[in-house]
Tab-separated table of C-alpha atoms in Angstrom:
chain	number	residue	atom	x	y	z
A	49	MET	CA	-150.437	-27.398	-192.144
A	50	SER	CA	-148.545	-30.811	-190.954
A	51	TRP	CA	-147.561	-31.416	-187.835
A	52	GLU	CA	-144.073	-32.527	-186.044
A	53	ARG	CA	-143.245	-35.750	-185.655
A	54	GLN	CA	-142.528	-36.098	-181.644
A	55	PRO	CA	-139.097	-37.522	-180.475
A	56	PRO	CA	-138.159	-39.164	-177.570
A	57	GLN	CA	-137.954	-37.172	-174.696
A	58	GLU	CA	-135.545	-37.126	-171.045
A	59	THR	CA	-136.750	-36.638	-167.627
A	60	LEU	CA	-134.668	-34.031	-166.140
A	61	LEU	CA	-135.885	-33.587	-162.546
A	62	PRO	CA	-134.852	-29.594	-161.137
A	63	GLN	CA	-131.932	-29.948	-159.793
A	64	LYS	CA	-132.630	-28.727	-155.959
A	65	THR	CA	-135.701	-31.254	-156.139
A	66	ARG	CA	-134.652	-34.506	-157.691
A	67	THR	CA	-135.512	-36.447	-154.531
A	68	ALA	CA	-138.160	-34.545	-153.358
A	69	GLN	CA	-141.339	-36.299	-152.824
A	70	GLY	CA	-143.723	-33.110	-152.318
A	71	GLY	CA	-143.658	-29.760	-150.374
A	72	GLN	CA	-140.668	-28.518	-152.174
A	73	GLN	CA	-140.450	-24.941	-153.614
A	74	VAL	CA	-140.167	-25.353	-157.495
A	75	ASP	CA	-140.711	-22.951	-160.283
A	76	LEU	CA	-143.819	-23.307	-162.118
A	77	LEU	CA	-144.304	-22.762	-165.728
A	78	PHE	CA	-147.107	-21.336	-167.004
A	79	ALA	CA	-147.718	-21.151	-170.511
A	80	VAL	CA	-150.401	-18.476	-171.958
A	81	GLY	CA	-152.391	-17.571	-175.257
A	82	GLY	CA	-150.582	-17.789	-178.914
A	83	CYS	CA	-151.924	-19.395	-181.723
A	84	HIS	CA	-152.243	-23.180	-183.386
A	85	LEU	CA	-152.258	-21.806	-186.593
A	86	ALA	CA	-152.129	-18.331	-188.462
A	87	SER	CA	-156.249	-17.660	-187.421
A	88	ASP	CA	-156.788	-19.939	-184.479
A	89	VAL	CA	-155.444	-17.855	-181.553
A	90	ILE	CA	-155.509	-19.506	-178.123
A	91	SER	CA	-157.110	-18.552	-174.757
A	92	GLY	CA	-156.348	-20.615	-171.735
A	93	VAL	CA	-153.077	-21.744	-169.646
A	94	GLU	CA	-150.949	-24.739	-169.028
A	95	CYS	CA	-148.619	-25.299	-166.139
A	96	TYR	CA	-145.417	-27.582	-166.249
A	97	ASN	CA	-144.796	-29.649	-162.575
A	98	PRO	CA	-141.124	-30.085	-162.699
A	99	LEU	CA	-141.528	-33.048	-159.938
A	100	SER	CA	-144.478	-35.071	-161.987
A	101	HIS	CA	-142.460	-34.118	-165.374
A	102	GLU	CA	-145.902	-33.007	-166.930
A	103	TRP	CA	-147.811	-30.037	-168.769
A	104	LYS	CA	-151.525	-29.801	-167.410
A	105	LEU	CA	-154.492	-27.822	-169.019
A	106	LEU	CA	-155.590	-25.574	-166.086
A	107	GLY	CA	-159.423	-25.255	-166.053
A	108	SER	CA	-159.906	-21.355	-166.647
A	109	SER	CA	-159.497	-19.862	-169.601
A	110	CYS	CA	-158.047	-15.983	-170.248
A	111	LYS	CA	-159.027	-13.942	-173.637
A	112	HIS	CA	-158.063	-15.054	-176.671
A	113	ARG	CA	-154.263	-13.445	-177.332
A	114	CYS	CA	-151.311	-14.226	-179.452
A	115	GLY	CA	-148.116	-12.024	-179.104
A	116	THR	CA	-149.125	-11.102	-175.938
A	117	GLY	CA	-146.890	-10.279	-173.029
A	118	VAL	CA	-146.175	-12.538	-170.554
A	119	ALA	CA	-144.719	-11.837	-167.140
A	120	PRO	CA	-145.065	-12.710	-162.929
A	121	LEU	CA	-145.694	-10.152	-160.595
A	122	ASN	CA	-146.681	-10.228	-157.055
A	123	GLY	CA	-147.343	-14.134	-157.239
A	124	CYS	CA	-150.053	-13.748	-160.066
A	125	ILE	CA	-148.927	-14.250	-164.012
A	126	TYR	CA	-149.940	-11.122	-166.026
A	127	ALA	CA	-150.746	-11.164	-169.904
A	128	VAL	CA	-150.441	-7.949	-171.428
A	129	GLY	CA	-151.921	-6.482	-174.673
A	130	GLY	CA	-151.846	-9.033	-177.939
A	131	TYR	CA	-153.857	-10.355	-180.767
A	132	ASP	CA	-157.019	-11.610	-180.673
A	133	GLY	CA	-157.161	-12.447	-184.496
A	134	THR	CA	-159.002	-9.355	-185.632
A	135	THR	CA	-157.448	-6.634	-183.724
A	136	CYS	CA	-154.484	-5.148	-181.111
A	137	LEU	CA	-155.239	-5.374	-177.274
A	138	SER	CA	-154.708	-2.812	-174.669
A	139	SER	CA	-156.638	-5.153	-172.235
A	140	VAL	CA	-154.420	-7.110	-169.219
A	141	GLU	CA	-155.336	-9.836	-167.260
A	142	ARG	CA	-153.940	-11.341	-164.165
A	143	TYR	CA	-153.500	-15.347	-163.258
A	144	ASP	CA	-153.827	-15.963	-159.399
A	145	PRO	CA	-152.654	-19.693	-159.261
A	146	LYS	CA	-153.526	-19.743	-155.576
A	147	ILE	CA	-157.449	-19.810	-156.583
A	148	ASN	CA	-157.158	-21.007	-160.331
A	149	GLU	CA	-158.687	-17.836	-162.042
A	150	TRP	CA	-157.928	-14.906	-164.218
A	151	ARG	CA	-158.588	-11.688	-162.848
A	152	TYR	CA	-159.796	-8.792	-164.768
A	153	ASP	CA	-159.703	-5.899	-162.665
A	154	VAL	CA	-155.912	-4.679	-164.285
A	155	ALA	CA	-155.846	-1.204	-165.817
A	156	PRO	CA	-155.735	-1.372	-169.589
A	157	LEU	CA	-152.418	-0.185	-171.654
A	158	ALA	CA	-152.987	3.546	-172.815
A	159	GLU	CA	-152.029	1.988	-176.240
A	160	SER	CA	-153.300	-1.327	-178.068
A	161	LYS	CA	-150.444	-3.416	-178.606
A	162	ARG	CA	-149.149	-7.276	-179.819
A	163	GLY	CA	-145.284	-8.288	-179.784
A	164	ALA	CA	-144.372	-5.986	-177.311
A	165	GLY	CA	-141.716	-7.154	-174.338
A	166	VAL	CA	-142.727	-7.318	-170.890
A	167	ALA	CA	-140.979	-7.669	-167.546
A	168	GLU	CA	-140.732	-7.017	-164.008
A	169	LEU	CA	-138.243	-4.657	-162.445
A	170	GLY	CA	-138.349	-2.849	-158.866
A	171	GLY	CA	-142.238	-4.045	-158.103
A	172	PHE	CA	-143.528	-2.243	-161.499
A	173	LEU	CA	-144.217	-4.205	-164.505
A	174	TYR	CA	-142.461	-2.241	-167.884
A	175	CYS	CA	-144.256	-2.913	-171.201
A	176	VAL	CA	-141.993	-1.593	-173.661
A	177	GLY	CA	-142.493	-1.494	-177.721
A	178	GLY	CA	-144.794	-3.521	-179.520
A	179	HIS	CA	-146.933	-3.114	-182.665
A	180	ASN	CA	-150.294	-1.525	-183.114
A	181	GLY	CA	-151.463	-2.875	-186.228
A	182	LEU	CA	-149.875	-0.063	-188.384
A	183	THR	CA	-146.214	0.693	-187.374
A	184	CYS	CA	-144.089	-0.473	-184.513
A	185	LEU	CA	-143.841	1.582	-181.686
A	186	SER	CA	-141.300	3.151	-179.283
A	187	SER	CA	-143.467	3.868	-176.106
A	188	VAL	CA	-142.673	2.248	-173.170
A	189	GLU	CA	-145.525	2.210	-170.036
A	190	ARG	CA	-144.954	1.610	-166.290
A	191	TYR	CA	-147.873	-0.316	-164.497
A	192	ASP	CA	-148.213	0.394	-160.858
A	193	PRO	CA	-149.897	-2.386	-159.120
A	194	GLU	CA	-150.786	-0.249	-156.041
A	195	GLU	CA	-152.130	2.180	-158.023
A	196	ASN	CA	-153.365	0.191	-160.768
A	197	ARG	CA	-152.330	2.587	-163.721
A	198	TRP	CA	-149.888	2.747	-166.586
A	199	CYS	CA	-147.990	5.695	-167.228
A	200	LYS	CA	-145.766	6.392	-170.285
A	201	VAL	CA	-141.766	6.480	-169.450
A	202	ALA	CA	-139.041	7.540	-171.729
A	203	PRO	CA	-139.173	5.977	-175.108
A	204	LEU	CA	-136.905	3.410	-176.968
A	205	THR	CA	-134.292	4.808	-179.043
A	206	TYR	CA	-135.407	2.530	-181.880
A	207	ARG	CA	-138.862	1.389	-183.032
A	208	ARG	CA	-138.802	-2.327	-181.724
A	209	SER	CA	-141.428	-5.188	-182.416
A	210	GLY	CA	-140.454	-8.683	-181.375
A	211	LEU	CA	-138.449	-7.606	-179.173
A	212	GLY	CA	-136.532	-9.252	-175.829
A	213	VAL	CA	-137.008	-7.308	-172.292
A	214	ALA	CA	-134.937	-7.940	-169.716
A	215	ALA	CA	-134.799	-6.510	-166.167
A	216	LEU	CA	-131.033	-7.113	-164.731
A	217	ASP	CA	-128.805	-5.807	-162.071
A	218	GLY	CA	-131.869	-2.713	-161.410
A	219	TYR	CA	-131.843	-2.065	-165.432
A	220	LEU	CA	-134.134	-3.054	-168.373
A	221	TYR	CA	-132.980	-4.019	-171.744
A	222	ALA	CA	-134.853	-3.881	-174.907
A	223	ILE	CA	-132.803	-6.203	-177.442
A	224	GLY	CA	-133.320	-6.952	-181.205
A	225	GLY	CA	-136.902	-6.943	-182.649
A	226	SER	CA	-137.818	-5.246	-185.638
A	227	ASP	CA	-138.232	-1.424	-186.917
A	228	GLY	CA	-140.780	-2.598	-189.237
A	229	HIS	CA	-138.176	-2.632	-192.112
A	230	SER	CA	-135.720	-5.937	-190.760
A	231	PRO	CA	-134.458	-7.379	-187.858
A	232	LEU	CA	-132.303	-5.912	-185.259
A	233	LYS	CA	-128.872	-6.427	-183.767
A	234	SER	CA	-128.926	-3.539	-181.728
A	235	VAL	CA	-129.471	-3.716	-177.769
A	236	GLU	CA	-130.814	-0.814	-175.443
A	237	ARG	CA	-130.644	-0.291	-171.516
A	238	TYR	CA	-132.966	1.921	-169.138
A	239	ASP	CA	-131.826	3.409	-166.011
A	240	PRO	CA	-135.234	3.850	-163.873
A	241	THR	CA	-133.910	6.148	-161.520
A	242	GLU	CA	-133.088	8.509	-164.554
A	243	ASP	CA	-135.958	7.424	-166.811
A	244	MET	CA	-133.173	7.483	-169.527
A	245	TRP	CA	-132.102	4.469	-172.450
A	246	SER	CA	-128.568	4.054	-173.464
A	247	PRO	CA	-127.127	2.040	-176.332
A	248	CYS	CA	-125.470	-1.560	-174.949
A	249	ALA	CA	-123.230	-3.803	-176.959
A	250	PRO	CA	-125.161	-5.254	-179.948
A	251	LEU	CA	-126.632	-9.071	-180.767
A	252	ARG	CA	-124.029	-11.261	-182.377
A	253	ALA	CA	-126.902	-11.550	-184.912
A	254	CYS	CA	-130.197	-9.790	-185.847
A	255	ARG	CA	-133.433	-11.188	-184.583
A	256	GLU	CA	-136.867	-10.682	-184.003
A	257	THR	CA	-139.779	-12.661	-182.351
A	258	PHE	CA	-136.817	-14.791	-180.405
A	259	GLY	CA	-137.101	-16.255	-176.596
A	260	CYS	CA	-135.383	-13.757	-174.023
A	261	ALA	CA	-134.513	-15.007	-170.508
A	262	VAL	CA	-132.709	-13.661	-167.385
A	263	TYR	CA	-130.737	-16.612	-164.944
A	264	GLN	CA	-128.148	-16.588	-162.825
A	265	GLY	CA	-127.128	-12.942	-163.483
A	266	LYS	CA	-126.841	-13.574	-167.294
A	267	ILE	CA	-129.243	-12.570	-170.428
A	268	TYR	CA	-130.234	-15.430	-172.644
A	269	VAL	CA	-131.678	-15.023	-176.143
A	270	ALA	CA	-132.679	-17.915	-178.315
A	271	GLY	CA	-134.189	-18.604	-181.880
A	272	GLY	CA	-136.352	-16.012	-183.246
A	273	ARG	CA	-136.130	-15.499	-187.170
A	274	ASP	CA	-133.690	-13.308	-189.348
A	275	GLU	CA	-134.231	-11.845	-193.000
A	276	ILE	CA	-134.100	-15.286	-194.505
A	277	THR	CA	-134.984	-17.879	-191.897
A	278	GLU	CA	-136.113	-19.233	-188.584
A	279	LEU	CA	-133.405	-19.353	-186.051
A	280	CYS	CA	-132.110	-21.943	-183.542
A	281	SER	CA	-128.898	-19.939	-182.553
A	282	THR	CA	-128.429	-18.806	-179.144
A	283	GLU	CA	-126.552	-16.127	-177.396
A	284	ARG	CA	-125.472	-15.226	-173.695
A	285	PHE	CA	-125.170	-11.276	-172.386
A	286	ASP	CA	-122.839	-10.675	-169.789
A	287	PRO	CA	-123.426	-7.611	-168.098
A	288	THR	CA	-119.676	-7.114	-166.313
A	289	SER	CA	-118.168	-7.357	-169.915
A	290	ASN	CA	-121.277	-5.612	-171.825
A	291	GLU	CA	-120.679	-8.481	-174.437
A	292	TRP	CA	-122.629	-11.180	-176.044
A	293	LEU	CA	-120.969	-14.726	-176.275
A	294	PRO	CA	-122.296	-17.908	-178.413
A	295	MET	CA	-124.216	-20.778	-176.804
A	296	ARG	CA	-124.705	-23.972	-178.507
A	297	PRO	CA	-127.583	-23.801	-180.910
A	298	MET	CA	-130.759	-25.449	-180.283
A	299	ARG	CA	-131.743	-29.010	-182.128
A	300	SER	CA	-134.709	-27.075	-183.727
A	301	LYS	CA	-135.136	-24.010	-185.095
A	302	ARG	CA	-137.981	-21.549	-183.149
A	303	ASN	CA	-139.203	-18.793	-184.440
A	304	LYS	CA	-141.958	-16.884	-181.864
A	305	VAL	CA	-140.489	-19.401	-179.091
A	306	SER	CA	-140.535	-18.403	-175.265
A	307	LEU	CA	-137.333	-19.020	-173.037
A	308	VAL	CA	-137.109	-18.882	-169.163
A	309	GLY	CA	-134.904	-20.238	-166.757
A	310	ALA	CA	-135.913	-22.731	-164.229
A	311	ASN	CA	-135.165	-25.085	-162.179
A	312	GLY	CA	-131.350	-25.213	-162.736
A	313	TYR	CA	-132.329	-25.373	-166.676
A	314	LEU	CA	-132.686	-23.159	-169.063
A	315	LEU	CA	-136.060	-23.915	-171.145
A	316	ALA	CA	-136.855	-23.283	-175.268
A	317	ILE	CA	-140.520	-23.670	-175.633
A	318	GLY	CA	-142.807	-24.516	-178.369
A	319	GLY	CA	-142.431	-22.246	-181.361
A	320	PHE	CA	-142.661	-22.476	-185.180
A	321	ASP	CA	-139.556	-23.987	-187.292
A	322	GLY	CA	-140.321	-22.576	-190.545
A	323	VAL	CA	-142.614	-25.676	-191.322
A	324	VAL	CA	-144.562	-26.839	-188.260
A	325	HIS	CA	-145.847	-25.464	-185.233
A	326	LEU	CA	-143.802	-26.671	-182.237
A	327	ALA	CA	-145.299	-28.773	-178.856
A	328	THR	CA	-141.505	-29.673	-178.261
A	329	VAL	CA	-140.001	-28.290	-175.506
A	330	GLU	CA	-135.516	-28.343	-175.013
A	331	ALA	CA	-134.118	-27.874	-172.083
A	332	PHE	CA	-130.257	-26.435	-171.973
A	333	ASP	CA	-128.152	-28.365	-169.391
A	334	PHE	CA	-125.272	-26.156	-167.863
A	335	GLU	CA	-123.426	-29.012	-166.901
A	336	VAL	CA	-122.979	-30.784	-169.846
A	337	ASN	CA	-123.642	-27.608	-172.343
A	338	GLN	CA	-126.129	-28.941	-174.347
A	339	TRP	CA	-129.572	-29.263	-175.493
A	340	ARG	CA	-131.986	-32.050	-174.692
A	341	VAL	CA	-135.171	-33.157	-175.761
A	342	PHE	CA	-137.471	-32.041	-172.773
A	343	GLY	CA	-141.006	-33.438	-173.822
A	344	ASN	CA	-144.145	-31.256	-175.073
A	345	MET	CA	-147.196	-29.380	-174.201
A	346	LYS	CA	-150.282	-30.346	-174.732
A	347	ASN	CA	-150.647	-27.439	-177.201
A	348	ARG	CA	-148.942	-26.405	-179.939
A	349	ARG	CA	-148.646	-22.013	-179.073
A	350	PRO	CA	-146.189	-20.444	-181.294
A	351	GLY	CA	-146.747	-16.767	-180.219
A	352	GLY	CA	-147.592	-17.343	-176.565
A	353	GLY	CA	-145.864	-16.289	-173.415
A	354	VAL	CA	-144.197	-18.093	-170.686
A	355	GLY	CA	-144.083	-16.885	-166.805
A	356	VAL	CA	-141.985	-18.311	-163.674
A	357	LEU	CA	-143.663	-18.540	-160.151
A	358	LYS	CA	-141.696	-20.024	-157.296
A	359	MET	CA	-144.101	-21.897	-155.300
A	360	THR	CA	-144.355	-24.616	-152.852
A	361	ILE	CA	-145.914	-28.190	-154.068
């Protein structure tokens, strides 16, 4: 396995804190799990500080997890399910950045799974779809942090693994993925008040194991893989028009990429370009409508997850 040549990087400080010297509220990024190689599953977490423009390996480590769902809830980063190199996982952990420790007090999922989509909506954590090692899943579980309990809610219309999940305007969106036979274009939306899924406008291109993020009232997807190859294409969903629109493609193809919106930018983190595992990060600059090189993580971790917490540093 070869490694990518590191390109020159640009320093893009967060838009709201470009003159900050500390004590400012910023979005911190926490990258969890992933795989160095197909058989080398990563434990641990690294954090990106936008003021210093540095990734830092944190002292504590979590269970080895690839294909884990990662999302913030109540000031912690949750790692849900995944694959440890041998079996699919039902265990759930949460990282508390205030004490720099992983907590193992979260109830496990009802089903072991990897490749599920995870997002917070209405104070609950949702784990959507995934793969149990034998088949793709349509099941959906909801976590109540007050009761420390997962419960089943209405299943997806279609089985989906490697999907994107996004919470926007009181709804939960399940986007693309694979049904076990081919990548999907279809999108469905969950209404928690009705406990029901309904169809939405499909993606412009079928894709699985892509990055998905909500930012400034829109849903973004980037990279992934179609029936043939890894992708660099990106799309944006506008809920007011129920329409997916194309965006500038990323500089690199990125399958198993993480996508987050933070500090005024859309960040595509890591992934696999079809040849090498990537530590590189790209940032979409909305002011100039283009992707820029944005440095490198400490670890190459395709198949990991990234969560964002707003914190004062």
